[in-house]
Coordinates of C-alpha atoms in Angstrom, one line a residue:
X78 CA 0.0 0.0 0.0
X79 CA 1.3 3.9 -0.8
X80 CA 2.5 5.0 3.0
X81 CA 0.9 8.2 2.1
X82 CA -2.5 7.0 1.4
X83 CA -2.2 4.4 4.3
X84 CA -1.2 7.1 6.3
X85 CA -3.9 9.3 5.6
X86 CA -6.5 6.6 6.4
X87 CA -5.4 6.0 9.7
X88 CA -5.5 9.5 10.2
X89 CA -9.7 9.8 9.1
X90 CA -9.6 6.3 11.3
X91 CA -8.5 7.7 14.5
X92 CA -10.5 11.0 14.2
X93 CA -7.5 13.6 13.0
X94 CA -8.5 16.2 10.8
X95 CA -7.0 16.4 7.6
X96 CA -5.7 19.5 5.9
X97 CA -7.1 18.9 2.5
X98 CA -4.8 22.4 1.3
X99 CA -1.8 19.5 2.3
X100 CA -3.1 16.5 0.6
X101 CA -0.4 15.3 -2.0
X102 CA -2.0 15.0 -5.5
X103 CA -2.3 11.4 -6.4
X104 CA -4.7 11.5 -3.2
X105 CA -6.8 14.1 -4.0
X106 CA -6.3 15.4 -7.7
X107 CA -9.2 17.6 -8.1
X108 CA -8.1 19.6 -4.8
X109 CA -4.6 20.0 -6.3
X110 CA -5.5 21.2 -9.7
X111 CA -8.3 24.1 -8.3
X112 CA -5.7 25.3 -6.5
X113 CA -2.8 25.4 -9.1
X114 CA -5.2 27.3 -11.3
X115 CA -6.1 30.0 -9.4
X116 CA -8.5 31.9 -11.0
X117 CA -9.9 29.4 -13.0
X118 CA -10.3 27.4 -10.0
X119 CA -13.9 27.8 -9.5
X120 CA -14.4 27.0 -12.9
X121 CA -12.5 23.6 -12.2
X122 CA -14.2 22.9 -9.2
X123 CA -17.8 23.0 -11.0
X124 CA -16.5 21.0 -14.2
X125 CA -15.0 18.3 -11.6
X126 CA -18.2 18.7 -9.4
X127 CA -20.5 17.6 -12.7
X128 CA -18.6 14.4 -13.3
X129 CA -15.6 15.2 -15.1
X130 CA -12.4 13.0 -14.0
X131 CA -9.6 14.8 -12.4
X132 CA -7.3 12.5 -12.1
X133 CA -4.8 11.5 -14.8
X134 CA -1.3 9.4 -14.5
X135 CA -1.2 10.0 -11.0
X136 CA -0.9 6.7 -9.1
X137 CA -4.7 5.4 -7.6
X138 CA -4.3 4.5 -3.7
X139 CA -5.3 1.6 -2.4
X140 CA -8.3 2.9 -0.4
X141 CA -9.5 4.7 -3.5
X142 CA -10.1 1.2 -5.4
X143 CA -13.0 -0.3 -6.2
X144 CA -14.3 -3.3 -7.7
X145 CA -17.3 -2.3 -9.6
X146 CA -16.1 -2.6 -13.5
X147 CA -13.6 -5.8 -12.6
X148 CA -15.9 -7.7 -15.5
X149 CA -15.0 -4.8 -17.9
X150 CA -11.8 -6.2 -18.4
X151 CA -13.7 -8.9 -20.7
X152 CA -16.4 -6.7 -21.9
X153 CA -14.6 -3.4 -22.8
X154 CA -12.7 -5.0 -24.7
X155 CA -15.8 -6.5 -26.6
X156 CA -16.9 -3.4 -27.2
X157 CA -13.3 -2.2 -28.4
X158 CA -13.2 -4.8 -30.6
X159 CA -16.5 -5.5 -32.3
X160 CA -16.6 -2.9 -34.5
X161 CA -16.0 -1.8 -38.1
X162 CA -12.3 -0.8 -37.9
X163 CA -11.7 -4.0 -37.7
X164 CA -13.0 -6.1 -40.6
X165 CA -10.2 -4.1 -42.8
X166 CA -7.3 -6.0 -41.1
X167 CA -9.0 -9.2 -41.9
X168 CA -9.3 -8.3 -46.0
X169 CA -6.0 -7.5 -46.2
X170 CA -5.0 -11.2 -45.9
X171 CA -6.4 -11.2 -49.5
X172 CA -5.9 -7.8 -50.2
X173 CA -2.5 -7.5 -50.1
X174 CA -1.2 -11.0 -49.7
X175 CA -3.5 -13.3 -51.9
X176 CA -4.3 -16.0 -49.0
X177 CA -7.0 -18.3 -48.9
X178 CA -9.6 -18.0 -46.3
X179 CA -8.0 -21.1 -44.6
X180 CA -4.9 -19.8 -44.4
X181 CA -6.0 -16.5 -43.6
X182 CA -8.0 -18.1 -40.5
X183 CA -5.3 -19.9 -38.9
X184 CA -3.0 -16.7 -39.3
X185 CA -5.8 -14.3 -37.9
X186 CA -6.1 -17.2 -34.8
X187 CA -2.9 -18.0 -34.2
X188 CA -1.0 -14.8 -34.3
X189 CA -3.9 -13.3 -32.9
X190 CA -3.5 -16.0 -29.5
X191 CA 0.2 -14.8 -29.3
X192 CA -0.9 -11.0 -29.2
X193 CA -3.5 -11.3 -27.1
X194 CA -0.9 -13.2 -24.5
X195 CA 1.4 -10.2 -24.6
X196 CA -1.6 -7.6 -24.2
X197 CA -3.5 -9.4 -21.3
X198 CA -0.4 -10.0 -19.4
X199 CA 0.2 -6.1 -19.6
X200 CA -3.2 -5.2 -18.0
X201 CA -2.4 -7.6 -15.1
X202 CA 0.0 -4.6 -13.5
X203 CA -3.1 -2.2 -13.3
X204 CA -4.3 -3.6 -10.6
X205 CA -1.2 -4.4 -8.8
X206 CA -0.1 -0.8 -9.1
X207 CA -2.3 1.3 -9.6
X208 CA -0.8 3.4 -12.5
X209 CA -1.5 4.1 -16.1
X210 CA 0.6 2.1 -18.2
X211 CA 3.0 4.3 -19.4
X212 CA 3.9 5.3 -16.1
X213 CA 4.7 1.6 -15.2
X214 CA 7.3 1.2 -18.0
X215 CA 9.2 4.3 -15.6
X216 CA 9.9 1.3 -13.6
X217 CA 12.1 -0.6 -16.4
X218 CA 13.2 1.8 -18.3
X219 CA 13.9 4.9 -16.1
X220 CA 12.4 8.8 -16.6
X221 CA 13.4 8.9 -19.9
X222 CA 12.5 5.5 -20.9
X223 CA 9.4 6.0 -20.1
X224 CA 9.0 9.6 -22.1
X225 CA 10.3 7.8 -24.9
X226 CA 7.4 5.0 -25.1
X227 CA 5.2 7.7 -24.0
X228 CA 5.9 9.6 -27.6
X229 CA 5.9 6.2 -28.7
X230 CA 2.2 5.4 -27.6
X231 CA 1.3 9.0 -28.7
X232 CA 2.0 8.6 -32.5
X233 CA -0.1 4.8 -31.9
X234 CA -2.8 6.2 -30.0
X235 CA -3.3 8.8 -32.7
X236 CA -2.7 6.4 -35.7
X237 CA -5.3 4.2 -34.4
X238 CA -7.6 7.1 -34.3
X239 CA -6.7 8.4 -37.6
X240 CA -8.0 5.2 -38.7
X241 CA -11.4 4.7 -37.1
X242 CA -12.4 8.3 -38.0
X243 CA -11.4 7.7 -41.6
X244 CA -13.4 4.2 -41.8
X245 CA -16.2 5.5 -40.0
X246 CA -16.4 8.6 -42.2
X247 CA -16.2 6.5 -44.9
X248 CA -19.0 4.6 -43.8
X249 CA -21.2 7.5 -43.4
X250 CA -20.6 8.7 -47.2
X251 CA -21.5 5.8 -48.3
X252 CA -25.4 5.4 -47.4
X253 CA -26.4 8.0 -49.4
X254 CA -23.4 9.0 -51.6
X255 CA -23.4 12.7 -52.2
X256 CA -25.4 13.5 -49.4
X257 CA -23.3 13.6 -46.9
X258 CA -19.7 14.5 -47.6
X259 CA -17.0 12.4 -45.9
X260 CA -14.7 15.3 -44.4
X261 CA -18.1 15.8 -42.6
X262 CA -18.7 12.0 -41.6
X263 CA -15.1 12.4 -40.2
X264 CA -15.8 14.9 -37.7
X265 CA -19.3 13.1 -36.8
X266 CA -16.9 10.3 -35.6
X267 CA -14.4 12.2 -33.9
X268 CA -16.9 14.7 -32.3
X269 CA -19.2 11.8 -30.7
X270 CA -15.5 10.1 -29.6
X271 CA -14.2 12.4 -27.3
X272 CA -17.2 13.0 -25.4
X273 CA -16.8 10.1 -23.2
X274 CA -12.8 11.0 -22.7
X275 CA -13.4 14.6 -22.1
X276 CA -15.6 12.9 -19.1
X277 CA -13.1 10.4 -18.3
X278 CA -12.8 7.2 -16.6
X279 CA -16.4 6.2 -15.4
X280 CA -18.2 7.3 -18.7
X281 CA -15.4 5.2 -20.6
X282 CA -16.5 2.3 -18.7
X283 CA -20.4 2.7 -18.5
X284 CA -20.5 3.3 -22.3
X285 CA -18.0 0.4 -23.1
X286 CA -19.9 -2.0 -20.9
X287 CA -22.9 -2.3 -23.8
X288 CA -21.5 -1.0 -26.3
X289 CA -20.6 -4.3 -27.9
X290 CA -24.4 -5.6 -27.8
X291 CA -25.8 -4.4 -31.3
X292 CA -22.9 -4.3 -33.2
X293 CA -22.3 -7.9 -31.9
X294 CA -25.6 -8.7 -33.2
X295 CA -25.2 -6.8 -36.9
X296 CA -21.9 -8.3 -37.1
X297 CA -24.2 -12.0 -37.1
X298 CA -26.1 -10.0 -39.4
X299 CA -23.1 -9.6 -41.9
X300 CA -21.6 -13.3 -41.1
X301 CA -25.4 -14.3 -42.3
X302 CA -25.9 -11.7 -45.7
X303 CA -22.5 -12.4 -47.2
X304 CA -22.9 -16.5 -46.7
X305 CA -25.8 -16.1 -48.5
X306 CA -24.0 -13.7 -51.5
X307 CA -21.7 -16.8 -51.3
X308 CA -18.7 -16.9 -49.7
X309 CA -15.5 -19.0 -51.9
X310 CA -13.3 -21.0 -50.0
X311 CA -11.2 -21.4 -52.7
X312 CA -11.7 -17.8 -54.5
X313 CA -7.8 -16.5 -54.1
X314 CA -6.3 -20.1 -55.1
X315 CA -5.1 -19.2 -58.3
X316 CA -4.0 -16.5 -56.9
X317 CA -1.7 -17.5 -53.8
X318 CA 1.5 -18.1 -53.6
X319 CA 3.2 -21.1 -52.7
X320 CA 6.7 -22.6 -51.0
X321 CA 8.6 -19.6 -49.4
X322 CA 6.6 -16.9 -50.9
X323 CA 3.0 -18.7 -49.0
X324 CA 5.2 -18.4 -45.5
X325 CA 6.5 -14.9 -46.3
X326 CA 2.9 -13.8 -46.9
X327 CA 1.7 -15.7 -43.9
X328 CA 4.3 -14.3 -41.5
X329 CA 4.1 -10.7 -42.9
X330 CA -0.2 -10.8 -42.5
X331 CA 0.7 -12.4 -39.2
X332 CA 2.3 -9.5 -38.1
X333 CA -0.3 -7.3 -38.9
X334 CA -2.9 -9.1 -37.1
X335 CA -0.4 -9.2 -33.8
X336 CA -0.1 -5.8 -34.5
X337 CA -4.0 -5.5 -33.8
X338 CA -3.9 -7.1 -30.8
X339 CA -0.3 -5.7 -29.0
X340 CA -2.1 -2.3 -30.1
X341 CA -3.9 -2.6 -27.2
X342 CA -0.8 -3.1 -24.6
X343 CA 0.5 0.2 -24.3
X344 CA -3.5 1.2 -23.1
X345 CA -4.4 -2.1 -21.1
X346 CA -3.5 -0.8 -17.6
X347 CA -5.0 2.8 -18.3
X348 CA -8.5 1.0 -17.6
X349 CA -8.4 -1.3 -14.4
X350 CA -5.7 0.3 -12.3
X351 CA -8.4 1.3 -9.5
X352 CA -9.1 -2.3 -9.2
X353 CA -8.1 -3.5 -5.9
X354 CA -4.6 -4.4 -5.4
X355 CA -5.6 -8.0 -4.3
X356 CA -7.8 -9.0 -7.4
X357 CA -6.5 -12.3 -9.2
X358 CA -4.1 -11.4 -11.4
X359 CA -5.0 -14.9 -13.5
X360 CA -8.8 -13.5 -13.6
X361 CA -7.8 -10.2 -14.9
X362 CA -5.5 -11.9 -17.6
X363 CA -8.1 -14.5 -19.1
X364 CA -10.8 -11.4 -19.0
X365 CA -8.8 -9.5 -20.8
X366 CA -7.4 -12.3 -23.1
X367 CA -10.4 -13.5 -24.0
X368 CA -12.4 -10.2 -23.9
X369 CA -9.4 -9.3 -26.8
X370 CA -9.4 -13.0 -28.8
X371 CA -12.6 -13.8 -29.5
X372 CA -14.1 -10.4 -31.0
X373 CA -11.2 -9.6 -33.1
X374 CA -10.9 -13.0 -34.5
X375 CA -14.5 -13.0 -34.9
X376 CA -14.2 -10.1 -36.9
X377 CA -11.0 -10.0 -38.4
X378 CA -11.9 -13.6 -39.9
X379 CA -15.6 -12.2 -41.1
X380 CA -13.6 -9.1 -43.0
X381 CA -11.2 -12.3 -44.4
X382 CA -14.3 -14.2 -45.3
X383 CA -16.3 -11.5 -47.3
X384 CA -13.5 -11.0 -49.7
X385 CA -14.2 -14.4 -51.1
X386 CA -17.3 -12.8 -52.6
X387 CA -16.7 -13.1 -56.0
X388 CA -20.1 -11.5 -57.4
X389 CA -18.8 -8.8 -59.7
X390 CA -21.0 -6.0 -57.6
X391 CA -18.9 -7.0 -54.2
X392 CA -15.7 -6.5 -55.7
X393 CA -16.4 -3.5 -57.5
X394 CA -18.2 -2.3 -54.3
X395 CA -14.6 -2.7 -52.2
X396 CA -12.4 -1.3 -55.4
X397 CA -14.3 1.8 -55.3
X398 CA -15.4 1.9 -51.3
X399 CA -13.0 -0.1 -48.9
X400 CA -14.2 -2.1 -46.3
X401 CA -17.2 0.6 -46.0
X402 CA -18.1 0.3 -49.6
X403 CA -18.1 -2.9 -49.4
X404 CA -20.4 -3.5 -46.1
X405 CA -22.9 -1.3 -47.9
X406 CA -22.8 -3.7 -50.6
X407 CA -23.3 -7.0 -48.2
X408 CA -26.3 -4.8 -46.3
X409 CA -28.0 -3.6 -49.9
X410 CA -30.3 -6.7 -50.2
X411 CA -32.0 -5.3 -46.7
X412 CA -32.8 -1.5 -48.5
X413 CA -33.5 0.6 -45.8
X414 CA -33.2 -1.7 -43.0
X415 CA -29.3 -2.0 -44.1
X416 CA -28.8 2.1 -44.5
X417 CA -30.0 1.8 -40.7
X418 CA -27.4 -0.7 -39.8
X419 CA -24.5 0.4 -41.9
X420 CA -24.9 3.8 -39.8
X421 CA -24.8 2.0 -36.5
X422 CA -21.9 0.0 -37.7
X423 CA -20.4 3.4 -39.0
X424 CA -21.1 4.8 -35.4
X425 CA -19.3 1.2 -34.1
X426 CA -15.5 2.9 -34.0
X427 CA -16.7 5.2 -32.1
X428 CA -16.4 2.3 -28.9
X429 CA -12.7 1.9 -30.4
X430 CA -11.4 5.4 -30.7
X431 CA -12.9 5.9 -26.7
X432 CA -9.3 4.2 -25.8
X433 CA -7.4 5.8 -28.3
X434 CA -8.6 9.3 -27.3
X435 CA -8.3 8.8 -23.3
X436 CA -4.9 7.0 -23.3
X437 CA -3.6 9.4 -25.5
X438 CA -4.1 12.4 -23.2
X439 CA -2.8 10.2 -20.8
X440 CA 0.3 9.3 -22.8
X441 CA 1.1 13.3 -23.0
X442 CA 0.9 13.8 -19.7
X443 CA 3.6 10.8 -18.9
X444 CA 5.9 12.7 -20.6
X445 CA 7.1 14.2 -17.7
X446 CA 6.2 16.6 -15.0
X447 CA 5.5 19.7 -17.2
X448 CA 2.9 18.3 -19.1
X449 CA 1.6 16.5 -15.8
X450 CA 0.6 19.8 -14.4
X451 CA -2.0 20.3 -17.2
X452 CA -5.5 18.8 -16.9
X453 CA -6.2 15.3 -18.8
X454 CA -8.8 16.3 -20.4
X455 CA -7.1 19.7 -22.0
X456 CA -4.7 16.6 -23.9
X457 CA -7.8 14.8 -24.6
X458 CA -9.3 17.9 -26.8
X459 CA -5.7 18.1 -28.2
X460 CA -5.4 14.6 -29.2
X461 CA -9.0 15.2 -31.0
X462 CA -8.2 18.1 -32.6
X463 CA -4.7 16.3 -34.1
X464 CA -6.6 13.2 -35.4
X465 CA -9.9 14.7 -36.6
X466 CA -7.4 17.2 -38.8
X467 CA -5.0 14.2 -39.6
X468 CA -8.0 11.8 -40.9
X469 CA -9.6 15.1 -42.9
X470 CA -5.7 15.3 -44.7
X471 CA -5.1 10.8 -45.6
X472 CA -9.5 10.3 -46.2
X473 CA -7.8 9.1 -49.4
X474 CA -5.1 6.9 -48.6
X475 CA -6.8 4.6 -45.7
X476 CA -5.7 0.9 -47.1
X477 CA -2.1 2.4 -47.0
X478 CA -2.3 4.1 -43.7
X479 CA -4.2 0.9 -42.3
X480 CA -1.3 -1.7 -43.4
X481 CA 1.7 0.5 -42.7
X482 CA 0.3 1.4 -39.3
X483 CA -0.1 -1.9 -37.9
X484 CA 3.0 -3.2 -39.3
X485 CA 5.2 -0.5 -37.7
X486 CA 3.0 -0.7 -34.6
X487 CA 3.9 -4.6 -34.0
X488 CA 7.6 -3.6 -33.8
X489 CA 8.0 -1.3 -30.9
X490 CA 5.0 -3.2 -29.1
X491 CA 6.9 -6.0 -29.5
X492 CA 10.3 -5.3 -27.4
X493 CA 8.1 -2.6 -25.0
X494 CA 5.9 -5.7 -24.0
X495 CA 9.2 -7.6 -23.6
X496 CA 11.1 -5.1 -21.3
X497 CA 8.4 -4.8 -19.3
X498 CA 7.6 -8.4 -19.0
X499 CA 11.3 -9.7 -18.6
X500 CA 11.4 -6.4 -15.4
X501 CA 8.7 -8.1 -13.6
X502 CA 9.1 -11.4 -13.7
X503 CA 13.2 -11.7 -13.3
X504 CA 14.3 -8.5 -11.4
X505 CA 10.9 -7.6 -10.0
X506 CA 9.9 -11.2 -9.0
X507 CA 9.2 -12.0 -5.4
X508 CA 13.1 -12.7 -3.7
X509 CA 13.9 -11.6 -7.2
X510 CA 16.8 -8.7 -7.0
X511 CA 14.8 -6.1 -6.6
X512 CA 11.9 -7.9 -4.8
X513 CA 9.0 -5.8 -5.8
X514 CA 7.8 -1.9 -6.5
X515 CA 8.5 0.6 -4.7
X516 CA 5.3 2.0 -6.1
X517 CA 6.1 5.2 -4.0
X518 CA 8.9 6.4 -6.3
X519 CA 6.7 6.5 -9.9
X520 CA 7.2 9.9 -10.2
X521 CA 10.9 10.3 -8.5
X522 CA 13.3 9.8 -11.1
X523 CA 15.9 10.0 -8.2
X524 CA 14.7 6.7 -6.8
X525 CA 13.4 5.2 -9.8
X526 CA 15.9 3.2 -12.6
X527 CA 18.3 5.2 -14.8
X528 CA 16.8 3.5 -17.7
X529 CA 19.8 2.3 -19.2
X530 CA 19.3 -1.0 -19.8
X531 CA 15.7 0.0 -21.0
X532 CA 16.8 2.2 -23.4
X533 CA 20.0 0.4 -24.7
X534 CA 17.2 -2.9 -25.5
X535 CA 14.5 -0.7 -27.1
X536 CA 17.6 0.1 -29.5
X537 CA 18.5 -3.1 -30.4
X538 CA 15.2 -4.6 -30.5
X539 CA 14.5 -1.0 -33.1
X540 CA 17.4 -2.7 -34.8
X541 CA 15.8 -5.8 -35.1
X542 CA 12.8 -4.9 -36.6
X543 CA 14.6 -2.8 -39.5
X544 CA 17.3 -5.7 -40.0
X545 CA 13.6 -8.3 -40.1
X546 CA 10.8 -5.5 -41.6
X547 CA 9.4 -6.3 -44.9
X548 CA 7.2 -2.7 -46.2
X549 CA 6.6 -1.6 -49.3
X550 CA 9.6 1.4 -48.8
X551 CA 12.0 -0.8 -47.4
X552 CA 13.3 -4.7 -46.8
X553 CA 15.4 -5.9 -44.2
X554 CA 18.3 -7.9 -45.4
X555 CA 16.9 -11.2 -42.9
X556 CA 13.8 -10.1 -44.2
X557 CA 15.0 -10.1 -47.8
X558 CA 16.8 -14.1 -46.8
X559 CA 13.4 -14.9 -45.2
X560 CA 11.2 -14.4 -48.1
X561 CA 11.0 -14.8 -51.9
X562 CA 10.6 -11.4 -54.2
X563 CA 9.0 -9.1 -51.3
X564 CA 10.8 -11.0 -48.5
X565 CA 9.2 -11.9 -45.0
X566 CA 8.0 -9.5 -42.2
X567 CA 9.9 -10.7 -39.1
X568 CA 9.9 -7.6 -37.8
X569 CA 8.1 -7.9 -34.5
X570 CA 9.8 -11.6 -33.6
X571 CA 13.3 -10.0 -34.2
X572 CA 12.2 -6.5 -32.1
X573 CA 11.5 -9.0 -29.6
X574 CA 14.0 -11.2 -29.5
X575 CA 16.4 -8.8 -29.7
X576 CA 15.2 -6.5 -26.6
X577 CA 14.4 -10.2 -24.9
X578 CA 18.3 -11.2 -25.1
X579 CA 20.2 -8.0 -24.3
X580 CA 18.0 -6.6 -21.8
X581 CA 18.5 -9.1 -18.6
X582 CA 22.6 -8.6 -18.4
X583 CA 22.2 -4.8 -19.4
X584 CA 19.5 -4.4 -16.3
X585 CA 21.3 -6.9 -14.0
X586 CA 24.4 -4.8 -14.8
X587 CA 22.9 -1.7 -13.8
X588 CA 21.6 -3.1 -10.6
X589 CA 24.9 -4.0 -9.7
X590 CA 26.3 -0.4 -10.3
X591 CA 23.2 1.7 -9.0
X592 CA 21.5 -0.6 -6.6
X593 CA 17.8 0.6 -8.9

């Protein structure tokens, strides 16, 4: 337990009166930012007073938990999930790399059990320290460590968002085309997003709880309509690859779908770290496994499946459309009744950019003490403002954005899930080195690591995943070895093995030297 907070409690326990001018800010945030703001303080107080969440990377006390949204950890992530943005990472298994549905699948589930591992081990620590997720890498990877997967989770936060407000946009234009122009669908999407974030943690959660309920059931709806257009098991056969070039294709697909899952990492903490301390860290990781598995695989594998549509109207509909031109086309046969659906599936990513938005403002304020002192929400509007404007600029160029993203995203995920994973479990460990957190010192970079170690492994897992990254701008030269004519992704496995090797001696070397 923080001393201060257990402090404090035995204070109320025993009768003292508490100073509430003295109370240190992770305790009570609200208190501390009226005051820093002086004149604007009454303002503050009101906005705080009508719901709005104070707090933002400060660390939650223990007697501040509660245990009220512990099954959110599945359904949040159902709602997160089950949504349009993500039937576009499943087509580009035939999109972009002219796999069979079969193959496809068992990429899409596979991959997608390895990701989900990484993510839902990540959003174990929430609970057992009651910080935000960028402020827990602090603890591997020093101060600066930490800012630097902070800018890290910035740029993914708002790439992510970019993304859903493009799709959703796109989805939009498309029930009536001409009516409504997409640059306006666009800001429908962001606007309706960063409602919920401006509020903060309790909206987040509410809305997220039932979110996934309808769209789980149109989703059915869409499994259902494009079986009965007729899906082709064999449609891209003639098309797919074979020998080295099949496992190059596999593997670099693979990496996008991991990509869609480890996504999530940098974010998984942000949303049950005022669970108690106590609460099963096995329950928290099969929730949030599961709650992250199932509905992107269900999804993922129904954007995969409706590819093998071969009518003539279906694959003109995606050619001209994307994945929203091409939902249109799957929901036509139902007239009306489908408009009414493709909007509420249009309105879908708004459940998925909630996380984006929050965690972002979060993200700016882990960047250090400076950007601390300014309310969450003020980064939340920010982070709005830079996507909205950012999806109005690439409404154009979403396939490219989407499969460039997610690639890129899989590599630093990749050796950031690492680090952190190899800190708690080896140096962190119970009679480990270090024996535990010292959850105290989050924000003391005196006390906390130098980051050394943290820093040197980011570097050479970075050098493993241009050495093992297959895009369309560059190869790697294991890449290049890998594959046939494109060469194979191994970007993400060689970003992770490459952190997962250097960083125990670089960190047990530092111990030695610093004693943190």
């Amino acid at each position: 337990m923080s001393t201060q907070a257990s402090d404090l409690s035995h204070d109320k326990e025993k009768g003292i009166v508490v100073d509430e001018a003295t109370l240190p800010v992770e305790v009570a945030p609200e208190e501390a930012i009226v005051r820093r703001y002086g004149r604007f303080g009454p303002f503050l107080e009101k906005l705080f007073a009508s719901g709005v969440e104070a707090r933002g990377v400060e660390r939650v006390p223990e007697n501040q938990r509660e245990t009220k949204n512990m099954w959110n950890n599945l359904l949040m992530w159902f709602s997160v999930n089950t949504v349009l943005t993500t039937i576009p990472i499943g087509t580009l298994g035939q999109a972009l790399f002219t796999l069979t549905l079969p193959h496809a699948i068992a990429t899409i589930l596979c991959f997608g059990a390895l990701g989900g591992v990484a993510t839902a081990f990540i959003s174990t620590l929430g609970p057992r320290t009651g910080l935000r997720t960028m402020v827990i890498t602090r603890f591997s990877s020093g101060y600066i460590g930490g800012t630097i997967y902070s800018i890290l989770n910035i740029l993914t936060q708002l790439g992510f968002s970019v993304t859903a407000v493009i799709l959703g946009g796109q989805t939009l234009a498309s029930i009536n085309p001409g009516t409504l122009p997409l640059v306006v669908g666009i800001i429908i999407v962001g606007v309706l997003s960063v409602i919920p974030c401006f509020v903060g943690y309790d909206l987040v959660h509410y809305y997220e709880r039932y979110a996934w309920i309808v769209i789980f059931i149109i989703m059915t709806f869409l499994w259902g309509l494009g079986g009965h257009a007729g899906f082709d098991v064999n449609a891209q056969k003639p098309l797919e690859d074979t020998g080295r070039a099949l496992s190059a294709d596999i593997l670099s697909f693979g990496g996008i779908v991991f990509g869609s899952f480890t996504g999530w990492a940098p974010v998984a903490a942000d949303y049950n770290c005022r669970l108690p301390a106590d609460t099963p860290s096995m329950k928290v990781f099969l929730l949030t496994f599961f709650g992250l598995w199932i509905p992107i695989c269900f999804v993922e594998i129904l954007g995969a499946a409706l590819m093998t549509i071969s009518d003539p109207a279906y694959t003109q509909a995606y050619a001209n459309g994307s994945t929203g031109g091409l939902v249109a086309q799957v929901l036509a046969p139902w007239g009306g009744g489908g408009k009414f659906l493709l909007v509420l599936l249009g309105l879908s990513v708004v459940a998925n950019n909630i996380p984006n938005s929050y965690s972002a403002g979060l993200s700016i304020q882990a960047l250090g003490r400076p950007f601390a002192l300014i309310p969450r929400f003020v980064w939340t509007f920010l982070a709005f403002v830079i996507y909205t404007v950012a999806g109005v600029a690439g409404r154009e160029h979403f396939s490219e954005i989407l499969s460039n993203f997610l690639s890129i995203l899989s590599y630093w995920t990749a050796f950031f899930i690492v680090v952190v994973a190899e800190e708690h479990f080896i140096f962190r460990r119970k009679g480990g080195p270090l024996g535990g957190y010292n959850l105290d010192d989050w924000d003391n970079p005196s006390r906390l690591p130098l980051g050394i170690a943290g820093i040197l492994a980011g570097c050479f897992g970075a050098a493993g995943a241009v050495v093992g990254m297959s895009e369309v701008w560059y190869t790697g030269p294991i890449a290049k070895k890998a594959g046939a004519e494109f060469g194979a992704d191994l970007g993400f496995e060689l970003a992770a093995g490459f952190a997962g090797i250097t960083y125990p001696p670089l960190r047990w070397l530092e111990i030695r030297l610093t004693g943190r």
